[in-house]
mmCIF file of C-alpha atoms and ligand atoms in Angstrom:
data_model
loop_
_atom_site.group_PDB
_atom_site.id
_atom_site.type_symbol
_atom_site.label_atom_id
_atom_site.label_comp_id
_atom_site.label_asym_id
_atom_site.label_seq_id
_atom_site.Cartn_x
_atom_site.Cartn_y
_atom_site.Cartn_z
ATOM 1 C CA MET A 77 -11.815 -10.043 -3.838
ATOM 2 C CA VAL A 78 -9.275 -9.910 -6.604
ATOM 3 C CA SER A 79 -7.714 -13.219 -7.265
ATOM 4 C CA THR A 80 -5.601 -13.147 -10.321
ATOM 5 C CA LYS A 81 -4.502 -15.774 -12.733
ATOM 6 C CA SER A 82 -0.829 -15.096 -12.118
ATOM 7 C CA LEU A 83 -1.242 -15.112 -8.374
ATOM 8 C CA LEU A 84 -3.144 -18.382 -8.514
ATOM 9 C CA LEU A 85 -0.520 -19.796 -10.826
ATOM 10 C CA ALA A 86 2.196 -18.779 -8.412
ATOM 11 C CA ALA A 87 0.277 -20.362 -5.562
ATOM 12 C CA PHE A 88 -0.157 -23.543 -7.584
ATOM 13 C CA THR A 89 3.553 -23.708 -8.354
ATOM 14 C CA THR A 90 4.170 -23.236 -4.664
ATOM 15 C CA ILE A 91 1.887 -26.034 -3.625
ATOM 16 C CA THR A 92 3.521 -28.328 -6.161
ATOM 17 C CA ALA A 93 6.941 -27.419 -4.877
ATOM 18 C CA TYR A 94 5.922 -28.143 -1.296
ATOM 19 C CA ALA A 95 4.218 -31.416 -2.153
ATOM 20 C CA ALA A 96 7.275 -32.735 -3.966
ATOM 21 C CA PRO A 97 9.571 -34.897 -1.857
ATOM 22 C CA THR A 98 12.226 -32.566 -0.566
ATOM 23 C CA LYS A 99 15.816 -33.193 -1.444
ATOM 24 C CA GLY A 100 17.867 -30.344 -0.092
ATOM 25 C CA PRO A 101 16.468 -26.827 0.253
ATOM 26 C CA CYS A 102 13.203 -25.835 -1.355
ATOM 27 C CA LYS A 103 13.464 -24.280 -4.775
ATOM 28 C CA SER A 104 13.402 -20.537 -4.457
ATOM 29 C CA LEU A 105 9.950 -19.301 -5.353
ATOM 30 C CA THR A 106 9.491 -16.001 -7.072
ATOM 31 C CA PRO A 107 6.281 -14.202 -6.115
ATOM 32 C CA THR A 108 4.422 -12.920 -9.128
ATOM 33 C CA LEU A 109 3.071 -9.371 -9.065
ATOM 34 C CA PRO A 110 -0.753 -9.435 -9.115
ATOM 35 C CA THR A 111 -2.561 -8.356 -12.256
ATOM 36 C CA THR A 112 -5.782 -6.349 -12.521
ATOM 37 C CA GLY A 113 -7.408 -8.408 -15.266
ATOM 38 C CA GLY A 114 -7.780 -5.191 -17.311
ATOM 39 C CA ASP A 115 -5.074 -2.729 -18.273
ATOM 40 C CA GLU A 116 -1.847 -3.917 -16.663
ATOM 41 C CA LEU A 117 1.231 -2.226 -15.263
ATOM 42 C CA VAL A 118 4.477 -3.047 -17.068
ATOM 43 C CA ALA A 119 5.888 -6.005 -15.123
ATOM 44 C CA PRO A 120 9.315 -5.708 -13.512
ATOM 45 C CA SER A 121 12.146 -7.012 -15.670
ATOM 46 C CA PRO A 122 13.133 -10.646 -15.010
ATOM 47 C CA THR A 123 16.402 -9.461 -13.479
ATOM 48 C CA ALA A 124 14.709 -7.157 -10.933
ATOM 49 C CA ARG A 125 14.948 -8.710 -7.466
ATOM 50 C CA LEU A 126 11.961 -8.616 -5.144
ATOM 51 C CA LYS A 127 13.218 -7.341 -1.774
ATOM 52 C CA LYS A 128 10.053 -6.867 0.273
ATOM 53 C CA ILE A 129 6.261 -6.863 0.239
ATOM 54 C CA VAL A 130 4.481 -4.629 2.757
ATOM 55 C CA ILE A 131 0.913 -3.618 3.439
ATOM 56 C CA GLY A 132 0.322 0.096 3.928
ATOM 57 C CA HIS A 133 -2.534 1.664 5.930
ATOM 58 C CA GLY A 134 -3.006 5.400 5.896
ATOM 59 C CA ILE A 135 -4.562 8.339 4.092
ATOM 60 C CA GLN A 136 -4.513 9.793 0.591
ATOM 61 C CA ASN A 137 -4.679 13.607 0.629
ATOM 62 C CA TYR A 138 -6.500 15.818 -1.834
ATOM 63 C CA THR A 139 -7.370 19.470 -2.165
ATOM 64 C CA CYS A 140 -10.258 21.218 -3.891
ATOM 65 C CA SER A 141 -9.705 24.831 -4.830
ATOM 66 C CA ALA A 142 -13.040 25.380 -6.586
ATOM 67 C CA PRO A 143 -16.509 23.900 -5.953
ATOM 68 C CA ASP A 144 -16.620 22.160 -9.349
ATOM 69 C CA ALA A 145 -12.956 21.172 -9.438
ATOM 70 C CA THR A 146 -11.678 17.619 -9.658
ATOM 71 C CA PRO A 147 -9.931 16.954 -6.346
ATOM 72 C CA SER A 148 -6.203 17.215 -6.808
ATOM 73 C CA ALA A 149 -3.947 14.586 -5.178
ATOM 74 C CA THR A 150 -1.468 16.212 -2.801
ATOM 75 C CA GLY A 151 0.220 13.309 -1.050
ATOM 76 C CA ALA A 152 -0.196 10.365 1.250
ATOM 77 C CA LEU A 153 0.819 9.094 4.657
ATOM 78 C CA ALA A 154 0.856 5.437 5.659
ATOM 79 C CA VAL A 155 2.322 3.024 8.162
ATOM 80 C CA LEU A 156 3.884 -0.033 6.500
ATOM 81 C CA TYR A 157 3.841 -3.611 7.821
ATOM 82 C CA ASP A 158 5.983 -6.458 6.487
ATOM 83 C CA VAL A 159 3.977 -9.254 4.836
ATOM 84 C CA THR A 160 6.767 -10.808 2.739
ATOM 85 C CA THR A 161 6.821 -14.150 4.527
ATOM 86 C CA LEU A 162 3.016 -14.361 4.435
ATOM 87 C CA TYR A 163 3.077 -14.513 0.631
ATOM 88 C CA PRO A 164 1.727 -17.934 -0.402
ATOM 89 C CA GLY A 165 4.528 -20.487 -0.290
ATOM 90 C CA LEU A 166 7.299 -18.228 0.958
ATOM 91 C CA SER A 167 7.478 -19.610 4.486
ATOM 92 C CA LYS A 168 5.854 -22.011 6.909
ATOM 93 C CA SER A 169 3.629 -19.163 8.151
ATOM 94 C CA ALA A 170 2.533 -18.221 4.621
ATOM 95 C CA LEU A 171 -1.137 -17.592 3.934
ATOM 96 C CA SER A 172 -3.394 -19.044 1.252
ATOM 97 C CA SER A 173 -3.604 -16.794 -1.791
ATOM 98 C CA GLU A 174 -7.219 -15.970 -0.868
ATOM 99 C CA ALA A 175 -6.240 -14.875 2.632
ATOM 100 C CA PHE A 176 -3.224 -12.943 1.357
ATOM 101 C CA ASN A 177 -5.223 -11.075 -1.277
ATOM 102 C CA ALA A 178 -7.938 -10.234 1.258
ATOM 103 C CA LEU A 179 -5.484 -8.508 3.620
ATOM 104 C CA PRO A 180 -5.965 -4.912 2.349
ATOM 105 C CA HIS A 181 -9.748 -5.264 2.701
ATOM 106 C CA ALA A 182 -9.470 -6.866 6.149
ATOM 107 C CA LEU A 183 -7.080 -4.239 7.493
ATOM 108 C CA LEU A 184 -8.984 -1.253 6.078
ATOM 109 C CA TRP A 185 -12.218 -2.243 7.782
ATOM 110 C CA ASP A 186 -10.845 -3.822 10.966
ATOM 111 C CA ARG A 187 -8.596 -1.018 12.176
ATOM 112 C CA PRO A 188 -8.649 2.769 12.482
ATOM 113 C CA VAL A 189 -6.047 4.581 10.392
ATOM 114 C CA PRO A 190 -2.802 4.196 12.405
ATOM 115 C CA LEU A 191 -1.914 7.907 12.393
ATOM 116 C CA ASN A 192 -1.990 10.544 15.115
ATOM 117 C CA ARG A 193 -5.004 12.782 14.635
ATOM 118 C CA PRO A 194 -5.303 16.440 15.491
ATOM 119 C CA SER A 195 -8.832 15.908 16.827
ATOM 120 C CA ASN A 196 -11.523 13.282 17.090
ATOM 121 C CA SER A 197 -13.243 13.983 13.865
ATOM 122 C CA SER A 198 -12.388 13.097 10.288
ATOM 123 C CA TYR A 199 -9.502 11.006 9.003
ATOM 124 C CA SER A 200 -6.910 13.744 9.002
ATOM 125 C CA ALA A 201 -3.454 13.341 10.518
ATOM 126 C CA ASP A 202 -1.487 15.583 12.806
ATOM 127 C CA THR A 203 0.749 17.655 10.554
ATOM 128 C CA SER A 204 3.823 17.958 12.745
ATOM 129 C CA ALA A 205 3.823 14.410 14.167
ATOM 130 C CA PRO A 206 1.548 12.140 12.116
ATOM 131 C CA PHE A 207 3.199 8.813 12.957
ATOM 132 C CA PRO A 208 2.636 7.023 16.273
ATOM 133 C CA ALA A 209 5.228 4.735 17.933
ATOM 134 C CA HIS A 210 6.536 1.910 15.740
ATOM 135 C CA ASN A 211 4.103 -0.777 16.786
ATOM 136 C CA ASP A 212 3.555 -4.155 15.177
ATOM 137 C CA LEU A 213 -0.005 -4.793 14.091
ATOM 138 C CA LYS A 214 -1.468 -7.372 16.450
ATOM 139 C CA GLY A 215 -4.817 -9.078 16.684
ATOM 140 C CA LEU A 216 -6.111 -8.520 13.176
ATOM 141 C CA ALA A 217 -8.925 -11.092 12.980
ATOM 142 C CA ASN A 218 -7.804 -14.319 11.281
ATOM 143 C CA TYR A 219 -4.280 -13.055 10.620
ATOM 144 C CA PRO A 220 -0.954 -13.401 12.401
ATOM 145 C CA SER A 221 0.785 -10.316 13.802
ATOM 146 C CA LEU A 222 2.359 -8.085 11.167
ATOM 147 C CA LYS A 223 5.758 -6.575 11.891
ATOM 148 C CA TYR A 224 6.136 -2.807 11.617
ATOM 149 C CA ALA A 225 8.305 -2.096 8.536
ATOM 150 C CA GLY A 226 8.378 1.673 8.037
ATOM 151 C CA HIS A 227 6.543 4.751 6.808
ATOM 152 C CA HIS A 228 5.294 6.160 3.516
ATOM 153 C CA PHE A 229 5.103 9.922 3.159
ATOM 154 C CA PHE A 230 5.836 12.761 0.744
ATOM 155 C CA ASP A 231 9.044 14.618 1.517
ATOM 156 C CA THR A 232 9.329 18.399 1.926
ATOM 157 C CA VAL A 233 9.393 18.904 -1.847
ATOM 158 C CA GLY A 234 6.512 16.506 -2.465
ATOM 159 C CA THR A 235 8.449 13.415 -3.552
ATOM 160 C CA PRO A 236 6.855 10.051 -2.650
ATOM 161 C CA THR A 237 9.137 8.375 -0.117
ATOM 162 C CA PHE A 238 9.163 4.948 1.510
ATOM 163 C CA ASP A 239 11.371 4.736 4.584
ATOM 164 C CA LEU A 240 11.711 1.041 5.459
ATOM 165 C CA ASP A 241 13.614 1.887 8.613
ATOM 166 C CA VAL A 242 13.544 -1.625 10.090
ATOM 167 C CA SER A 243 15.522 -3.051 7.156
ATOM 168 C CA GLY A 244 17.458 0.138 6.356
ATOM 169 C CA MET A 245 15.997 0.373 2.857
ATOM 170 C CA LYS A 246 14.534 3.496 1.310
ATOM 171 C CA ALA A 247 12.752 4.312 -1.946
ATOM 172 C CA VAL A 248 12.452 7.892 -3.185
ATOM 173 C CA VAL A 249 10.350 7.628 -6.293
ATOM 174 C CA MET A 250 8.183 9.136 -8.987
ATOM 175 C CA LYS A 251 5.080 7.755 -10.659
ATOM 176 C CA THR A 252 5.904 6.091 -13.987
ATOM 177 C CA GLY A 253 2.794 3.991 -14.578
ATOM 178 C CA ASN A 254 -0.814 3.709 -13.426
ATOM 179 C CA VAL A 255 -3.803 1.533 -14.210
ATOM 180 C CA ALA A 256 -7.296 1.528 -12.737
ATOM 181 C CA ALA A 257 -7.938 -0.883 -9.870
ATOM 182 C CA PRO A 258 -10.208 -3.813 -10.786
ATOM 183 C CA LYS A 259 -13.937 -3.051 -10.776
ATOM 184 C CA ASP A 260 -14.490 -5.382 -7.820
ATOM 185 C CA ALA A 261 -11.805 -3.687 -5.694
ATOM 186 C CA ASP A 262 -12.802 -2.523 -2.189
ATOM 187 C CA LYS A 263 -14.356 0.958 -2.549
ATOM 188 C CA GLY A 264 -13.246 1.933 0.937
ATOM 189 C CA VAL A 265 -14.885 3.319 4.052
ATOM 190 C CA LEU A 266 -16.208 6.403 2.206
ATOM 191 C CA ASN A 267 -17.372 4.270 -0.756
ATOM 192 C CA THR A 268 -15.308 6.410 -3.132
ATOM 193 C CA GLY A 269 -13.410 3.618 -4.878
ATOM 194 C CA ALA A 270 -9.928 2.139 -4.793
ATOM 195 C CA VAL A 271 -6.941 4.219 -5.880
ATOM 196 C CA ALA A 272 -5.129 3.217 -9.061
ATOM 197 C CA TRP A 273 -2.376 0.616 -9.111
ATOM 198 C CA LEU A 274 0.986 2.286 -9.706
ATOM 199 C CA THR A 275 4.537 1.818 -10.809
ATOM 200 C CA LEU A 276 6.908 4.130 -8.913
ATOM 201 C CA ALA A 277 10.509 4.309 -10.111
ATOM 202 C CA ASP A 278 13.608 5.807 -8.530
ATOM 203 C CA THR A 279 13.974 9.562 -9.069
ATOM 204 C CA GLY A 280 17.597 9.071 -10.118
ATOM 205 C CA LYS A 281 18.789 11.525 -7.460
ATOM 206 C CA GLY A 282 20.669 8.874 -5.497
ATOM 207 C CA MET A 283 18.350 9.030 -2.505
ATOM 208 C CA SER A 284 17.092 5.423 -2.541
ATOM 209 C CA LYS A 285 18.806 2.606 -0.619
ATOM 210 C CA GLY A 286 18.499 -1.093 -1.475
ATOM 211 C CA VAL A 287 15.241 -0.704 -3.427
ATOM 212 C CA ASN A 288 14.519 1.453 -6.468
ATOM 213 C CA LEU A 289 11.273 0.223 -7.965
ATOM 214 C CA VAL A 290 7.915 0.090 -6.180
ATOM 215 C CA TYR A 291 4.535 -1.254 -7.232
ATOM 216 C CA ARG A 292 1.267 -0.287 -5.544
ATOM 217 C CA VAL A 293 -1.175 -3.169 -6.085
ATOM 218 C CA LEU A 294 -4.411 -4.564 -4.606
ATOM 219 C CA THR A 295 -5.522 -1.153 -3.387
ATOM 220 C CA ALA A 296 -8.577 -0.638 -1.167
ATOM 221 C CA GLY A 297 -10.256 2.760 -0.802
ATOM 222 C CA GLY A 298 -8.409 6.082 -1.008
ATOM 223 C CA ASN A 299 -10.211 7.843 -3.862
ATOM 224 C CA PRO A 300 -11.488 11.369 -3.097
ATOM 225 C CA GLU A 301 -15.035 12.500 -2.537
ATOM 226 C CA ALA A 302 -16.469 15.098 -4.898
ATOM 227 C CA CYS A 303 -15.464 18.649 -4.005
ATOM 228 C CA ASP A 304 -17.830 20.097 -1.435
ATOM 229 C CA SER A 305 -18.829 23.610 -2.459
ATOM 230 C CA ALA A 306 -19.638 24.611 1.133
ATOM 231 C CA ALA A 307 -16.234 23.455 2.322
ATOM 232 C CA VAL A 308 -14.452 25.132 -0.577
ATOM 233 C CA SER A 309 -16.117 28.463 0.011
ATOM 234 C CA ALA A 310 -15.815 28.395 3.811
ATOM 235 C CA LYS A 311 -13.800 31.386 5.002
ATOM 236 C CA GLU A 312 -11.944 29.387 7.676
ATOM 237 C CA THR A 313 -10.417 27.050 5.062
ATOM 238 C CA GLY A 314 -9.168 29.940 2.963
ATOM 239 C CA GLY A 315 -11.122 28.733 -0.039
ATOM 240 C CA VAL A 316 -9.475 25.321 -0.140
ATOM 241 C CA GLN A 317 -11.032 22.029 0.914
ATOM 242 C CA VAL A 318 -8.586 19.422 2.178
ATOM 243 C CA GLN A 319 -9.579 15.780 2.146
ATOM 244 C CA SER A 320 -7.806 12.828 3.734
ATOM 245 C CA VAL A 321 -9.239 9.485 2.626
ATOM 246 C CA PRO A 322 -8.315 6.168 4.308
ATOM 247 C CA TYR A 323 -6.711 3.463 2.145
ATOM 248 C CA THR A 324 -4.783 0.244 2.330
ATOM 249 C CA THR A 325 -2.626 -1.416 -0.316
ATOM 250 C CA PHE A 326 0.301 -3.697 -0.930
ATOM 251 C CA TYR A 327 3.605 -2.156 -1.928
ATOM 252 C CA TRP A 328 6.114 -4.463 -3.640
ATOM 253 C CA PHE A 329 9.739 -3.300 -3.479
ATOM 254 C CA TYR A 330 12.347 -4.321 -6.048
ATOM 255 C CA GLU A 331 15.982 -3.598 -6.754
ATOM 256 C CA GLN A 332 16.881 -3.449 -10.407
HETATM 257 C C1 LIG B 681 -12.636 13.974 21.745
HETATM 258 O O1 LIG B 681 -13.960 13.644 22.117
HETATM 259 C C2 LIG B 681 -14.163 13.599 23.519
HETATM 260 C C3 LIG B 681 -15.554 13.094 23.793
HETATM 261 O O2 LIG B 681 -16.414 13.289 22.723
HETATM 262 C C4 LIG B 681 -13.911 15.002 24.086
HETATM 263 O O3 LIG B 681 -14.093 14.979 25.484
HETATM 264 C C5 LIG B 681 -12.496 15.421 23.754
HETATM 265 O O4 LIG B 681 -12.268 16.745 24.198
HETATM 266 C C6 LIG B 681 -12.238 15.343 22.272
HETATM 267 N N1 LIG B 681 -10.831 15.606 21.984
HETATM 268 C C7 LIG B 681 -10.448 16.441 21.029
HETATM 269 C C8 LIG B 681 -8.979 16.613 20.870
HETATM 270 O O5 LIG B 681 -11.221 17.041 20.302
HETATM 271 C C1 LIG B 682 -2.038 14.994 4.541
HETATM 272 O O1 LIG B 682 -3.013 15.635 5.285
HETATM 273 C C2 LIG B 682 -2.786 15.612 6.684
HETATM 274 C C3 LIG B 682 -3.979 16.239 7.344
HETATM 275 O O2 LIG B 682 -5.029 15.324 7.298
HETATM 276 C C4 LIG B 682 -1.516 16.321 7.009
HETATM 277 O O3 LIG B 682 -1.240 16.192 8.358
HETATM 278 C C5 LIG B 682 -0.382 15.705 6.237
HETATM 279 O O4 LIG B 682 0.769 16.464 6.430
HETATM 280 C C6 LIG B 682 -0.708 15.672 4.757
HETATM 281 N N1 LIG B 682 0.384 14.952 4.110
HETATM 282 C C7 LIG B 682 0.652 15.079 2.823
HETATM 283 C C8 LIG B 682 1.802 14.315 2.331
HETATM 284 O O5 LIG B 682 0.002 15.774 2.075
#
């Protein structure tokens, strides 16, 4: 899996800090946003404060309106779990950087998408009530329990929203940067590839609370399949094919 120079460096700094004889509280360690090794997102400014790291598990939605069209992204739904204290060096229960970076892959393949489904088939979610009860994620092989943190969805006017209801924080954002996921990223359960890494900044409409800058990094899965001409032309779909593709990722939340 992806293991980046900056992440390793951060882990190394951490280990050094822990190995040093402790006089008073540990130095505060600043997690370093992972890098792709290729084109990179613009890093947060040094004054931006990291508030939370979560892992999201859900679906990326797409529509195809013509058989030869490129699927068009129409939104996403995901349940978010808090992994902040699992970041290497941030607490006694922290993971190794290898284990931390492998979390999106592990979760994507170990668990079904944690959304209510309208029927047994496909990865779609129930439109009126997609989110199940706010459960922690327990029993993921080789990992501790992950605390439920909130939901990711697109609001009624299609704005990406992160409702971190447990901590009372909220990010209502727009995409301001994107770079391709690394070539060795997890291609997902449909083998379609990992969605791009993103920078999502506050919309400026005063709807965010406590966090106003979000990074989507270490993505697994989520890219669309090619448009299916049979599905597009099927009468019952009204000429539109809707796809929902499972994905996992880390979201890093900052206040700047
Ligand atoms: C789900 O599948 C089971 C068994 O295949 C079937 O009995 C049930 O009716 C299905 N439920 C829905 C909502 O399609
Ligand atoms: C995504 O598609 C599902 C159906 O699979 C639907 O329930 C949900 O409302 C859609 N959400 C967005 C944001 O497009």
